[in-house]
mmCIF file of C-alpha atoms in Angstrom:
data_model
loop_
_atom_site.group_PDB
_atom_site.id
_atom_site.type_symbol
_atom_site.label_atom_id
_atom_site.label_comp_id
_atom_site.label_asym_id
_atom_site.label_seq_id
_atom_site.Cartn_x
_atom_site.Cartn_y
_atom_site.Cartn_z
ATOM 1 C CA UNK A 5 -17.932 6.920 22.052
ATOM 2 C CA UNK A 6 -18.310 2.798 22.673
ATOM 3 C CA UNK A 7 -15.058 1.200 21.614
ATOM 4 C CA UNK A 8 -13.600 -1.341 23.226
ATOM 5 C CA UNK A 9 -10.740 -0.901 25.272
ATOM 6 C CA UNK A 10 -7.769 -1.726 23.081
ATOM 7 C CA UNK A 11 -9.478 0.276 20.354
ATOM 8 C CA UNK A 12 -10.240 2.818 22.422
ATOM 9 C CA UNK A 13 -6.840 3.030 23.901
ATOM 10 C CA UNK A 14 -5.573 3.277 20.267
ATOM 11 C CA UNK A 15 -8.009 6.366 18.832
ATOM 12 C CA UNK A 16 -7.307 8.053 22.846
ATOM 13 C CA UNK A 17 -3.414 7.959 21.969
ATOM 14 C CA UNK A 18 -3.398 9.028 18.184
ATOM 15 C CA UNK A 19 -5.971 12.544 19.536
ATOM 16 C CA UNK A 20 -3.636 13.005 22.410
ATOM 17 C CA UNK A 21 -0.989 13.296 20.371
ATOM 18 C CA UNK A 22 -2.549 15.478 18.263
ATOM 19 C CA UNK A 23 -3.931 17.658 20.853
ATOM 20 C CA UNK A 24 -0.130 18.138 22.007
ATOM 21 C CA UNK A 25 0.848 19.487 18.901
ATOM 22 C CA UNK A 26 -1.583 21.916 19.148
ATOM 23 C CA UNK A 27 -2.723 20.112 15.598
ATOM 24 C CA UNK A 28 -7.017 21.714 15.389
ATOM 25 C CA UNK A 29 -7.815 18.902 13.304
ATOM 26 C CA UNK A 30 -9.575 16.869 15.396
ATOM 27 C CA UNK A 31 -13.097 14.557 13.750
ATOM 28 C CA UNK A 32 -16.253 13.527 15.526
ATOM 29 C CA UNK A 33 -14.468 10.077 15.593
ATOM 30 C CA UNK A 34 -11.378 11.155 17.968
ATOM 31 C CA UNK A 35 -13.771 13.799 20.516
ATOM 32 C CA UNK A 36 -16.848 14.109 21.120
ATOM 33 C CA UNK A 37 -15.984 18.167 21.299
ATOM 34 C CA UNK A 38 -13.829 17.969 18.763
ATOM 35 C CA UNK A 39 -15.285 21.915 17.985
ATOM 36 C CA UNK A 40 -14.462 23.520 20.724
ATOM 37 C CA UNK A 41 -11.168 21.557 21.079
ATOM 38 C CA UNK A 42 -9.920 22.313 18.076
ATOM 39 C CA UNK A 43 -10.885 26.236 18.782
ATOM 40 C CA UNK A 44 -8.516 26.001 21.661
ATOM 41 C CA UNK A 45 -5.621 24.463 20.099
ATOM 42 C CA UNK A 46 -5.936 26.645 17.245
ATOM 43 C CA UNK A 47 -5.983 29.919 19.695
ATOM 44 C CA UNK A 48 -2.889 28.081 21.657
ATOM 45 C CA UNK A 49 -1.057 27.510 18.507
ATOM 46 C CA UNK A 50 -1.724 31.194 18.082
ATOM 47 C CA UNK A 51 -0.278 32.308 21.395
ATOM 48 C CA UNK A 52 2.586 29.626 21.311
ATOM 49 C CA UNK A 53 1.241 28.033 24.581
ATOM 50 C CA UNK A 54 2.411 24.876 26.326
ATOM 51 C CA UNK A 55 0.516 21.688 26.243
ATOM 52 C CA UNK A 56 0.915 19.043 28.755
ATOM 53 C CA UNK A 57 -1.324 15.600 29.034
ATOM 54 C CA UNK A 58 -1.683 15.310 32.691
ATOM 55 C CA UNK A 59 -4.079 11.776 32.439
ATOM 56 C CA UNK A 60 -5.446 9.667 29.585
ATOM 57 C CA UNK A 61 -7.491 7.290 30.601
ATOM 58 C CA UNK A 62 -11.205 5.285 30.335
ATOM 59 C CA UNK A 63 -14.135 3.779 31.849
ATOM 60 C CA UNK A 64 -12.801 0.616 31.220
ATOM 61 C CA UNK A 65 -9.852 1.696 33.446
ATOM 62 C CA UNK A 66 -12.945 1.999 36.515
ATOM 63 C CA UNK A 67 -15.314 -0.565 35.608
ATOM 64 C CA UNK A 68 -14.916 -4.584 34.696
ATOM 65 C CA UNK A 69 -16.825 -3.815 31.506
ATOM 66 C CA UNK A 70 -13.938 -3.356 28.470
ATOM 67 C CA UNK A 71 -16.259 -4.068 25.802
ATOM 68 C CA UNK A 72 -18.053 -0.253 25.324
ATOM 69 C CA UNK A 73 -15.474 2.275 26.920
ATOM 70 C CA UNK A 74 -15.385 5.904 26.722
ATOM 71 C CA UNK A 75 -12.143 7.724 26.791
ATOM 72 C CA UNK A 76 -11.244 10.875 28.961
ATOM 73 C CA UNK A 77 -7.782 13.183 28.775
ATOM 74 C CA UNK A 78 -6.961 16.023 31.185
ATOM 75 C CA UNK A 79 -4.241 18.284 29.528
ATOM 76 C CA UNK A 80 -3.011 21.903 30.857
ATOM 77 C CA UNK A 81 -2.417 24.587 28.677
ATOM 78 C CA UNK A 82 0.469 27.174 30.158
ATOM 79 C CA UNK A 83 2.765 30.026 29.056
ATOM 80 C CA UNK A 84 6.403 30.120 29.398
ATOM 81 C CA UNK A 85 8.758 27.140 29.003
ATOM 82 C CA UNK A 86 8.233 23.755 28.861
ATOM 83 C CA UNK A 87 8.327 21.993 32.205
ATOM 84 C CA UNK A 88 9.066 17.723 32.521
#
């Protein structure tokens, strides 16, 4: 939490890449809910679910102060063929 805008975007991009790969190895520096997310990713991998990034933003995208931002990601997990 509370990185500057550019650093947050870099950390969030790496975190999103891990989530998209179902890599259940996130830590507290990547996501405040890392324990729950890792559990979900583990279950998704075991069930061969697809993961799709819906949106990735941070609080600097919606307010002018970009010196201390918090990131947010939205992902969908689903069965079936990969959709583009």
